[in-house]
Tab-separated table of C-alpha atoms and ligand atoms in Angstrom:
chain	number	residue	atom	x	y	z
A	17	UNK	CA	58.775	1.527	81.166
A	18	UNK	CA	57.850	0.506	77.826
A	19	UNK	CA	55.901	1.408	74.548
A	20	UNK	CA	52.926	-0.399	74.209
A	21	UNK	CA	51.591	0.472	70.596
A	22	UNK	CA	49.585	3.591	69.937
A	23	UNK	CA	47.075	6.102	71.202
A	24	UNK	CA	43.751	5.808	70.488
A	25	UNK	CA	43.235	9.594	69.341
A	26	UNK	CA	46.470	10.481	67.301
A	27	UNK	CA	47.789	7.038	66.677
A	28	UNK	CA	51.166	8.729	68.549
A	29	UNK	CA	53.479	6.536	70.530
A	30	UNK	CA	51.881	5.591	73.646
A	31	UNK	CA	54.329	5.002	76.716
A	32	UNK	CA	53.198	2.521	79.661
A	33	UNK	CA	54.110	4.118	82.754
A	34	UNK	CA	52.153	2.047	85.228
A	35	UNK	CA	51.015	-1.722	85.479
A	36	UNK	CA	48.706	-2.805	88.237
A	37	UNK	CA	48.996	-6.231	86.559
A	38	UNK	CA	46.113	-8.519	86.491
A	39	UNK	CA	42.345	-6.825	87.899
A	40	UNK	CA	39.317	-7.873	87.968
A	41	UNK	CA	36.022	-5.611	86.709
A	42	UNK	CA	35.523	-3.199	89.074
A	43	UNK	CA	31.514	-3.064	89.203
A	44	UNK	CA	31.332	-6.603	88.892
A	45	UNK	CA	30.367	-8.236	92.525
A	46	UNK	CA	30.417	-11.678	92.730
A	47	UNK	CA	27.174	-13.262	94.430
A	48	UNK	CA	29.534	-15.815	96.589
A	49	UNK	CA	33.164	-17.326	96.363
A	50	UNK	CA	32.459	-20.490	94.406
A	51	UNK	CA	31.350	-18.480	91.657
A	52	UNK	CA	33.528	-19.419	88.638
A	53	UNK	CA	34.824	-16.920	86.004
A	54	UNK	CA	35.672	-13.676	87.507
A	55	UNK	CA	36.915	-11.789	84.547
A	56	UNK	CA	40.208	-10.304	84.786
A	57	UNK	CA	42.115	-8.042	82.591
A	58	UNK	CA	45.540	-6.420	82.546
A	59	UNK	CA	45.201	-2.476	84.197
A	60	UNK	CA	47.922	-0.538	82.960
A	61	UNK	CA	48.247	3.334	82.134
A	62	UNK	CA	49.884	5.423	79.615
A	63	UNK	CA	50.373	8.865	78.342
A	64	UNK	CA	50.664	9.874	74.455
A	65	UNK	CA	53.773	11.411	73.498
A	66	UNK	CA	52.217	13.441	70.867
A	67	UNK	CA	48.864	14.518	72.074
A	68	UNK	CA	49.295	14.218	75.921
A	69	UNK	CA	46.396	11.742	76.251
A	70	UNK	CA	46.455	9.614	79.492
A	71	UNK	CA	44.886	6.381	78.768
A	72	UNK	CA	44.331	2.662	79.479
A	73	UNK	CA	46.720	0.459	77.226
A	74	UNK	CA	44.355	-2.531	77.263
A	75	UNK	CA	40.548	-2.358	76.759
A	76	UNK	CA	37.821	-4.292	78.219
A	77	UNK	CA	34.643	-5.253	76.022
A	78	UNK	CA	32.046	-2.810	76.608
A	79	UNK	CA	29.221	-5.350	77.235
A	80	UNK	CA	31.210	-6.952	79.845
A	81	UNK	CA	31.345	-3.712	81.678
A	82	UNK	CA	27.609	-2.196	80.911
A	83	UNK	CA	25.000	-4.514	81.115
A	84	UNK	CA	21.441	-4.711	82.436
A	85	UNK	CA	22.993	-5.731	86.233
A	86	UNK	CA	25.328	-2.908	86.199
A	87	UNK	CA	25.277	-1.955	89.532
A	88	UNK	CA	26.306	2.137	90.196
A	89	UNK	CA	22.895	3.996	90.718
A	90	UNK	CA	23.851	7.677	90.060
A	91	UNK	CA	21.169	8.541	92.683
A	92	UNK	CA	23.060	7.191	95.817
A	93	UNK	CA	24.632	10.068	96.990
A	94	UNK	CA	22.343	13.315	97.856
A	95	UNK	CA	24.727	15.581	97.180
A	96	UNK	CA	25.434	14.157	93.534
A	97	UNK	CA	21.119	14.085	93.363
A	98	UNK	CA	21.757	18.039	94.239
A	99	UNK	CA	24.621	18.457	91.805
A	100	UNK	CA	22.629	16.972	88.707
A	101	UNK	CA	19.423	18.736	89.539
A	102	UNK	CA	21.469	22.318	89.191
A	103	UNK	CA	23.153	21.239	86.669
A	104	UNK	CA	19.896	20.625	84.706
A	105	UNK	CA	18.516	23.899	85.435
A	106	UNK	CA	21.699	25.483	84.247
A	107	UNK	CA	21.633	23.822	80.940
A	108	UNK	CA	18.193	24.472	80.448
A	109	UNK	CA	18.519	28.316	81.631
A	110	UNK	CA	21.337	28.849	79.364
A	111	UNK	CA	20.738	26.876	76.276
A	112	UNK	CA	17.660	25.725	76.017
A	113	UNK	CA	15.011	28.411	77.631
A	114	UNK	CA	13.198	29.897	74.475
A	115	UNK	CA	13.903	26.844	72.162
A	116	UNK	CA	11.793	23.653	71.081
A	117	UNK	CA	15.647	22.342	71.021
A	118	UNK	CA	16.279	18.850	71.591
A	119	UNK	CA	18.630	17.777	74.813
A	120	UNK	CA	20.480	14.555	74.470
A	121	UNK	CA	22.209	12.657	77.583
A	122	UNK	CA	25.138	10.382	77.074
A	123	UNK	CA	24.912	7.727	79.892
A	124	UNK	CA	21.733	9.177	81.784
A	125	UNK	CA	22.073	6.123	84.253
A	126	UNK	CA	18.876	6.181	86.639
A	127	UNK	CA	17.622	9.226	85.216
A	128	UNK	CA	19.672	11.504	87.977
A	129	UNK	CA	19.508	14.434	85.677
A	130	UNK	CA	17.260	13.836	82.867
A	131	UNK	CA	14.069	13.679	85.575
A	132	UNK	CA	14.918	17.446	86.058
A	133	UNK	CA	15.148	18.232	82.237
A	134	UNK	CA	11.778	16.063	81.476
A	135	UNK	CA	9.805	18.402	84.466
A	136	UNK	CA	11.194	21.406	82.769
A	137	UNK	CA	9.038	20.224	79.775
A	138	UNK	CA	12.157	20.091	77.307
A	139	UNK	CA	12.129	17.785	74.196
A	140	UNK	CA	14.869	14.792	75.603
A	141	UNK	CA	16.625	11.694	75.013
A	142	UNK	CA	18.648	9.590	77.159
A	143	UNK	CA	21.021	7.155	75.784
A	144	UNK	CA	22.137	4.363	78.619
A	145	UNK	CA	23.348	0.954	77.678
A	146	UNK	CA	22.638	-0.724	80.911
A	147	UNK	CA	19.076	-1.726	80.787
A	148	UNK	CA	18.571	-2.031	84.793
A	149	UNK	CA	19.306	1.360	85.373
A	150	UNK	CA	17.879	2.696	82.110
A	151	UNK	CA	14.175	0.957	83.372
A	152	UNK	CA	14.819	3.289	86.374
A	153	UNK	CA	14.541	6.016	84.562
A	154	UNK	CA	12.043	5.282	82.312
A	155	UNK	CA	9.883	4.344	85.485
A	156	UNK	CA	10.493	8.233	86.647
A	157	UNK	CA	9.101	9.331	82.866
A	158	UNK	CA	11.986	9.987	81.194
A	159	UNK	CA	12.539	8.754	76.970
A	160	UNK	CA	15.735	6.806	76.982
A	161	UNK	CA	16.968	4.430	74.408
A	162	UNK	CA	18.750	1.474	75.654
A	163	UNK	CA	22.090	1.975	73.230
A	164	UNK	CA	25.631	2.532	73.387
A	165	UNK	CA	26.264	6.054	72.032
A	166	UNK	CA	29.003	6.028	68.792
A	167	UNK	CA	28.799	7.641	65.031
A	168	UNK	CA	26.187	5.065	63.992
A	169	UNK	CA	23.724	5.836	66.806
A	170	UNK	CA	24.383	9.870	66.072
A	171	UNK	CA	23.123	8.913	62.613
A	172	UNK	CA	20.079	7.197	63.757
A	173	UNK	CA	19.244	9.829	66.562
A	174	UNK	CA	19.180	12.642	63.948
A	175	UNK	CA	16.935	10.916	61.562
A	176	UNK	CA	14.591	10.006	64.242
A	177	UNK	CA	14.518	13.142	66.747
A	178	UNK	CA	16.655	15.781	64.455
A	179	UNK	CA	19.708	17.752	65.752
A	180	UNK	CA	20.709	18.463	69.038
A	181	UNK	CA	20.571	21.859	71.007
A	182	UNK	CA	22.350	20.652	74.220
A	183	UNK	CA	24.159	17.334	74.312
A	184	UNK	CA	25.365	16.485	78.000
A	185	UNK	CA	27.224	13.672	79.612
A	186	UNK	CA	28.496	13.268	82.976
A	187	UNK	CA	31.245	10.399	83.909
A	188	UNK	CA	30.649	8.649	80.501
A	189	UNK	CA	33.018	10.313	77.978
A	190	UNK	CA	36.077	9.026	79.737
A	191	UNK	CA	34.564	5.422	79.676
A	192	UNK	CA	34.626	5.138	75.803
A	193	UNK	CA	37.479	3.880	74.221
A	194	UNK	CA	36.179	4.993	70.774
A	195	UNK	CA	36.279	8.388	71.610
A	196	UNK	CA	37.178	9.136	67.814
A	197	UNK	CA	33.649	7.829	66.923
A	198	UNK	CA	31.706	9.546	69.545
A	199	UNK	CA	33.591	12.718	68.315
A	200	UNK	CA	32.832	12.030	64.868
A	201	UNK	CA	28.906	11.444	66.009
A	202	UNK	CA	28.843	14.854	67.921
A	203	UNK	CA	29.588	16.521	64.653
A	204	UNK	CA	26.234	14.856	63.324
A	205	UNK	CA	24.477	15.239	66.224
A	206	UNK	CA	25.035	19.010	67.147
A	207	UNK	CA	23.214	21.421	65.132
A	208	UNK	CA	25.097	24.950	64.103
A	209	UNK	CA	24.744	26.364	67.538
A	210	UNK	CA	24.613	23.461	69.820
A	211	UNK	CA	27.021	22.351	72.530
A	212	UNK	CA	28.830	19.219	73.915
A	213	UNK	CA	29.067	19.501	77.538
A	214	UNK	CA	30.668	16.683	79.322
A	215	UNK	CA	32.424	16.085	82.824
A	216	UNK	CA	34.579	13.863	83.974
A	217	UNK	CA	37.725	13.276	86.679
A	218	UNK	CA	40.389	15.410	85.714
A	219	UNK	CA	44.054	14.253	85.646
A	220	UNK	CA	45.081	17.160	87.335
A	221	UNK	CA	43.144	16.698	90.683
A	222	UNK	CA	44.287	12.913	90.300
A	223	UNK	CA	48.003	14.224	90.349
A	224	UNK	CA	47.616	16.592	93.023
A	225	UNK	CA	45.456	14.363	95.318
A	226	UNK	CA	47.285	10.982	93.924
A	227	UNK	CA	43.789	9.517	93.656
A	228	UNK	CA	45.204	6.596	91.671
A	229	UNK	CA	42.300	4.558	92.124
A	230	UNK	CA	40.550	6.691	89.737
A	231	UNK	CA	42.239	4.205	87.355
A	232	UNK	CA	40.287	1.100	86.744
A	233	UNK	CA	38.594	-0.676	83.687
A	234	UNK	CA	35.719	2.024	83.116
A	235	UNK	CA	37.962	4.746	83.233
A	236	UNK	CA	39.876	4.413	80.011
A	237	UNK	CA	40.601	8.033	79.721
A	238	UNK	CA	42.177	10.623	82.454
A	239	UNK	CA	41.592	13.869	80.529
A	240	UNK	CA	43.015	17.359	80.575
A	241	UNK	CA	41.994	20.489	78.678
A	242	UNK	CA	45.058	20.105	76.482
A	243	UNK	CA	44.278	16.570	75.340
A	244	UNK	CA	40.482	17.081	75.267
A	245	UNK	CA	41.236	20.316	73.234
A	246	UNK	CA	43.782	18.011	70.874
A	247	UNK	CA	40.652	15.566	70.290
A	248	UNK	CA	38.095	17.701	69.819
A	249	UNK	CA	40.099	19.952	67.484
A	250	UNK	CA	41.047	16.744	65.155
A	251	UNK	CA	37.173	16.069	64.584
A	252	UNK	CA	36.107	19.605	63.647
A	253	UNK	CA	34.767	20.468	67.399
A	254	UNK	CA	36.488	23.390	69.191
A	255	UNK	CA	36.931	23.377	73.178
A	256	UNK	CA	35.062	26.858	74.057
A	257	UNK	CA	34.661	26.594	77.882
A	258	UNK	CA	36.250	24.831	80.991
A	259	UNK	CA	34.858	24.741	84.567
A	260	UNK	CA	36.049	22.621	86.993
A	261	UNK	CA	33.549	20.914	89.674
A	262	UNK	CA	34.136	20.008	93.028
A	263	UNK	CA	32.490	16.515	92.741
A	264	UNK	CA	34.219	13.019	92.374
A	265	UNK	CA	37.243	14.259	93.833
A	266	UNK	CA	37.754	17.016	91.147
A	267	UNK	CA	36.317	16.766	87.427
A	268	UNK	CA	36.446	19.602	84.858
A	269	UNK	CA	33.368	20.175	82.465
A	270	UNK	CA	34.208	20.721	79.267
A	271	UNK	CA	32.247	22.397	76.453
A	272	UNK	CA	32.824	21.712	72.839
A	273	UNK	CA	31.054	23.226	69.660
A	274	UNK	CA	31.362	23.092	66.213
A	275	UNK	CA	34.687	24.710	65.118
A	276	UNK	CA	34.116	28.568	64.842
A	277	UNK	CA	30.304	28.846	66.218
A	278	UNK	CA	30.715	29.863	69.765
A	279	UNK	CA	33.382	32.420	71.151
A	280	UNK	CA	36.230	30.878	73.200
A	281	UNK	CA	36.280	31.486	77.125
A	282	UNK	CA	39.265	32.893	78.577
A	283	UNK	CA	39.116	29.962	80.899
A	284	UNK	CA	40.357	27.717	78.401
A	285	UNK	CA	43.598	29.411	77.918
A	286	UNK	CA	44.180	29.948	81.627
A	287	UNK	CA	43.542	26.150	82.377
A	288	UNK	CA	46.393	25.231	79.498
A	289	UNK	CA	48.558	27.384	81.187
A	290	UNK	CA	48.424	25.903	84.544
A	291	UNK	CA	48.642	22.392	83.031
A	292	UNK	CA	51.498	23.318	81.557
A	293	UNK	CA	53.054	24.691	84.876
A	294	UNK	CA	52.347	21.528	86.487
A	295	UNK	CA	53.500	19.322	83.579
A	296	UNK	CA	50.400	17.566	83.488
A	297	UNK	CA	51.470	16.474	79.570
A	298	UNK	CA	54.996	15.018	80.811
A	299	UNK	CA	55.808	11.352	81.062
A	300	UNK	CA	57.575	12.279	84.184
A	301	UNK	CA	54.539	13.702	86.130
A	302	UNK	CA	52.846	10.005	85.411
A	303	UNK	CA	55.888	8.425	87.009
A	304	UNK	CA	55.851	10.392	89.874
A	305	UNK	CA	52.046	9.278	90.531
A	306	UNK	CA	53.331	5.398	90.092
A	307	UNK	CA	56.164	5.808	93.057
A	308	UNK	CA	53.374	7.296	94.819
A	309	UNK	CA	50.759	4.651	94.425
A	310	UNK	CA	53.429	1.842	95.699
A	311	UNK	CA	54.359	4.125	98.448
A	312	UNK	CA	50.541	4.756	99.636
A	313	UNK	CA	49.746	1.045	99.029
A	314	UNK	CA	52.499	0.119	101.230
A	315	UNK	CA	51.793	2.516	103.820
A	316	UNK	CA	48.109	1.285	103.883
A	317	UNK	CA	48.938	-2.749	104.545
A	318	UNK	CA	51.163	-1.889	107.399
A	319	UNK	CA	48.833	0.437	108.998
A	320	UNK	CA	45.820	-2.282	108.549
A	321	UNK	CA	48.464	-5.289	109.655
A	322	UNK	CA	49.294	-3.251	112.755
A	323	UNK	CA	45.852	-2.473	113.436
A	324	UNK	CA	44.904	-6.010	113.407
A	325	UNK	CA	47.397	-6.962	115.499
A	326	UNK	CA	46.381	-4.609	118.083
A	327	UNK	CA	43.000	-6.454	117.813
A	328	UNK	CA	40.861	-3.589	116.360
A	329	UNK	CA	37.666	-4.142	114.271
A	330	UNK	CA	38.856	-2.691	110.851
A	331	UNK	CA	35.858	-2.367	108.277
A	332	UNK	CA	35.474	0.041	105.009
A	333	UNK	CA	32.853	1.982	103.861
A	334	UNK	CA	31.661	2.459	100.184
A	335	UNK	CA	31.705	-0.675	97.767
A	336	UNK	CA	33.039	1.673	95.355
A	337	UNK	CA	34.382	0.593	91.496
A	338	UNK	CA	37.250	3.064	92.347
A	339	UNK	CA	38.309	0.831	95.321
A	340	UNK	CA	38.916	-2.376	93.246
A	341	UNK	CA	42.144	-1.092	92.084
A	342	UNK	CA	43.340	0.283	95.553
A	343	UNK	CA	42.311	-3.310	97.270
A	344	UNK	CA	43.320	-5.650	94.287
A	345	UNK	CA	46.822	-4.229	93.880
A	346	UNK	CA	47.773	-3.426	97.242
A	347	UNK	CA	46.294	-6.897	98.392
A	348	UNK	CA	44.122	-5.831	101.096
A	349	UNK	CA	41.380	-8.955	101.004
A	350	UNK	CA	39.074	-10.195	104.326
A	351	UNK	CA	42.212	-10.579	106.398
A	352	UNK	CA	42.844	-7.193	106.771
A	353	UNK	CA	38.886	-5.742	106.119
A	354	UNK	CA	36.023	-7.705	107.860
A	355	UNK	CA	33.051	-5.934	105.833
A	356	UNK	CA	32.356	-3.230	103.549
A	357	UNK	CA	29.374	-0.976	104.086
A	358	UNK	CA	27.244	0.414	101.014
A	359	UNK	CA	23.822	1.466	100.514
A	360	UNK	CA	23.359	0.063	96.930
A	361	UNK	CA	20.643	-2.769	96.801
A	362	UNK	CA	22.429	-4.580	94.099
A	363	UNK	CA	25.913	-4.714	95.979
A	364	UNK	CA	24.565	-5.805	99.453
A	365	UNK	CA	25.258	-9.353	100.243
A	366	UNK	CA	27.505	-9.789	97.178
A	367	UNK	CA	31.502	-9.677	97.505
A	368	UNK	CA	34.068	-7.147	96.547
A	369	UNK	CA	35.490	-7.684	92.889
A	370	UNK	CA	39.062	-10.014	93.505
A	371	UNK	CA	39.181	-9.687	97.125
A	372	UNK	CA	35.845	-11.206	97.993
A	373	UNK	CA	35.127	-8.924	101.322
A	374	UNK	CA	31.367	-9.466	102.004
A	375	UNK	CA	29.433	-6.110	101.181
A	376	UNK	CA	26.869	-5.243	104.169
A	377	UNK	CA	23.793	-2.966	104.599
A	378	UNK	CA	25.197	0.594	105.584
A	379	UNK	CA	21.930	0.819	107.687
A	380	UNK	CA	23.701	-1.343	110.040
A	381	UNK	CA	26.869	0.560	110.306
A	382	UNK	CA	25.913	2.728	113.148
A	383	UNK	CA	25.125	-0.209	115.541
A	384	UNK	CA	28.356	-2.069	114.361
A	385	UNK	CA	31.177	-2.428	116.696
A	386	UNK	CA	33.618	-1.631	114.364
A	387	UNK	CA	36.574	0.673	115.757
A	388	UNK	CA	38.277	1.995	112.390
A	389	UNK	CA	36.375	2.368	108.992
A	390	UNK	CA	38.888	2.794	105.743
A	391	UNK	CA	36.583	5.230	103.356
A	392	UNK	CA	36.596	4.073	100.019
A	393	UNK	CA	34.161	6.530	99.070
A	394	UNK	CA	36.436	9.282	100.151
A	395	UNK	CA	34.757	11.567	97.277
A	396	UNK	CA	31.660	11.565	99.434
A	397	UNK	CA	33.503	11.975	102.706
A	398	UNK	CA	31.424	15.012	103.790
A	399	UNK	CA	27.774	13.431	103.192
A	400	UNK	CA	28.867	9.839	104.529
A	401	UNK	CA	30.814	11.196	107.968
A	402	UNK	CA	27.918	13.656	108.642
A	403	UNK	CA	25.600	11.138	108.060
A	404	UNK	CA	27.745	8.534	110.393
A	405	UNK	CA	28.794	11.004	112.970
A	406	UNK	CA	27.637	8.666	115.679
A	407	UNK	CA	30.917	6.536	114.533
A	408	UNK	CA	33.322	9.325	115.835
A	409	UNK	CA	31.306	10.186	118.659
A	410	UNK	CA	31.613	6.498	120.030
A	411	UNK	CA	35.369	6.415	119.328
A	412	UNK	CA	35.537	5.293	115.644
A	413	UNK	CA	37.952	6.352	113.542
A	414	UNK	CA	37.780	6.802	110.041
A	415	UNK	CA	40.946	6.210	107.355
A	416	UNK	CA	41.524	7.693	104.012
A	417	UNK	CA	44.884	7.292	101.670
A	418	UNK	CA	44.904	9.742	99.675
A	419	UNK	CA	46.858	11.805	99.065
A	420	UNK	CA	48.376	10.053	101.689
A	421	UNK	CA	47.434	7.490	104.521
A	422	UNK	CA	45.846	9.124	107.508
A	423	UNK	CA	43.193	9.065	109.869
A	424	UNK	CA	40.540	11.902	108.880
B	20	LIG	O1	32.700	7.021	87.125
B	20	LIG	C1	31.644	6.327	87.588
B	20	LIG	C2	31.260	6.908	88.820
B	20	LIG	C3	30.047	8.430	88.572
B	20	LIG	O2	30.488	6.099	89.751
B	20	LIG	C4	31.651	5.044	87.209
B	20	LIG	N1	32.302	4.557	86.444
B	20	LIG	C5	31.141	3.988	88.554
B	20	LIG	C6	31.194	4.712	89.715
B	20	LIG	O3	32.159	4.996	90.424
B	20	LIG	P1	32.375	4.894	91.989
B	20	LIG	O4	31.662	3.223	92.320
B	20	LIG	O5	33.998	4.931	92.077
B	20	LIG	O6	31.857	5.836	92.618
B	20	LIG	P2	30.854	6.594	93.996
B	20	LIG	O7	30.402	7.752	93.422
B	20	LIG	O8	32.555	6.894	94.485
B	20	LIG	O9	30.323	5.196	94.798
B	20	LIG	C7	30.062	5.591	95.801
B	20	LIG	C8	29.413	4.191	96.576
B	20	LIG	O10	29.306	4.389	97.623
B	20	LIG	C9	28.278	3.274	95.780
B	20	LIG	O11	28.354	2.333	96.047
B	20	LIG	C10	27.117	4.057	96.883
B	20	LIG	C11	27.882	4.281	98.459
B	20	LIG	N2	27.369	5.240	99.278
B	20	LIG	C12	26.897	4.704	100.731
B	20	LIG	O12	26.973	3.630	100.632
B	20	LIG	N3	26.196	5.545	101.232
B	20	LIG	C13	27.643	6.494	98.483
B	20	LIG	C14	26.938	7.199	99.624
B	20	LIG	C15	27.055	8.928	99.483
B	20	LIG	C16	26.490	6.903	101.011
B	20	LIG	O13	26.071	7.800	101.747
B	21	LIG	N1	25.796	9.962	84.357
B	21	LIG	C1	26.199	9.318	85.477
B	21	LIG	C2	26.219	7.987	85.288
B	21	LIG	C3	27.961	7.607	85.303
B	21	LIG	S1	28.033	5.941	85.140
B	21	LIG	C4	26.932	10.060	86.406
B	21	LIG	O1	27.281	10.667	86.589
B	21	LIG	O2	26.524	9.658	87.569
B	21	LIG	C5	28.946	5.636	83.328
B	21	LIG	C6	27.140	5.146	82.544
B	21	LIG	O3	27.849	5.336	81.209
B	21	LIG	C7	26.799	3.889	82.820
B	21	LIG	O4	25.362	4.010	83.402
B	21	LIG	C8	27.101	3.139	81.967
B	21	LIG	O5	25.808	2.116	81.466
B	21	LIG	C9	26.969	4.396	80.638
B	21	LIG	N2	27.817	3.968	79.413
B	21	LIG	C10	28.940	3.419	78.946
B	21	LIG	N3	29.158	3.524	77.962
B	21	LIG	C11	28.133	4.271	77.421
B	21	LIG	C12	27.877	4.392	75.521
B	21	LIG	N4	28.682	4.325	74.873
B	21	LIG	N5	26.689	5.322	75.612
B	21	LIG	C13	26.326	5.840	76.550
B	21	LIG	N6	26.230	5.334	77.866
B	21	LIG	C14	27.158	4.755	78.366
B	22	LIG	ZN1	47.653	10.919	71.217
């Protein structure tokens, strides 16, 4: 345990609790083994002793992660498509129904949510720095600027489009180390009665499920209601609602508004109480997770080694960003896993970051001779195991690794 500088939010003391060592970028899939210059950085996580914000202790420059070849396509999961259609409809009905208000989305990716907003005839603007996915959303008729959202961009949006009634963001705000600039920008961008709604993986779920693989380069912050409330209040914003979401392994949707402009829902105090009872702001909690990480990785390597000795063919399913942390920290490479099945065109034919396990088209999974499949996309377990039900029917077994290593 060591102190590693200061908190990105409050400048308080940041205590580093777990060091994953040298890690590759989680969404960078080399074309072949000979590719030189795979980028590595030190992945370590810590907690601020003042505002309790859980955060990485080192930052990867944003342009290295988010660029024209960013491979993650949000529409790759049918369940997530539905989640965003439902979310868009709810936002339109609750906050934009009778207004000519502006809707802004930060990190709109391939337009998975924005398409529904556009179809509802709402004035909208997506902010998406990764050109490849931004183009996909433009092809679907959405208005998108290829930019990184920050304080300066907020001013330009207001100049060109006016203030926003609703700003939405999913799985993006926790990716932005310069959160203070984002929150300052929000104060500029929101109209007086407006709302900023964002959802990200919840630290409470990460602790409960020991889903430590949610810690990787892109996930700079692991939020709680407490840490979000504190960050918001430093920038003239107020946490007015929290709502758990059963996606990506457990998220929370936070609503912020300009201080004093909206009633605060009782859900906020309820969640703050639960967090206190579960010790989410304490150093100890993160240290216990650290011991869990070593236990899980040790057990998984042992299981995979035994399966290999027994002559079983082991593959994995889902070339997730998350799995970079698991595979590289545990030292699981192509000796233990034959290949990784995935449906994303930009990942098929490439290699997994750091471990260089080959990625193959998931269309071939049902005809494969795999005996065991490690489910790296555990957050899509229902969708994947029901789509691939023949695998079980012919005797195949799924392995998961959180909260502990087990057959599914
Ligand atoms: O926060 C982030 C989330 C939203 O998405 C980003 N930083 C990056 C990315 O993280 P991830 O890669 O861990 O997300 P997923 O959604 O768990 O990735 C699922 C992977 O599995 C994708 O590569 C698509 C693939 N997949 C598949 O091959 N067949 C997924 C489904 C549902 C399927 O049926
Ligand atoms: N909202 C989608 C995409 C999440 S992936 C979903 O929930 O599935 C994270 C996205 O955030 C990427 O598309 C990335 O390019 C984008 N992003 C990263 N930093 C950003 C920033 N500063 N402003 C806007 N988008 C950003
Ligand atoms: Zn702090």
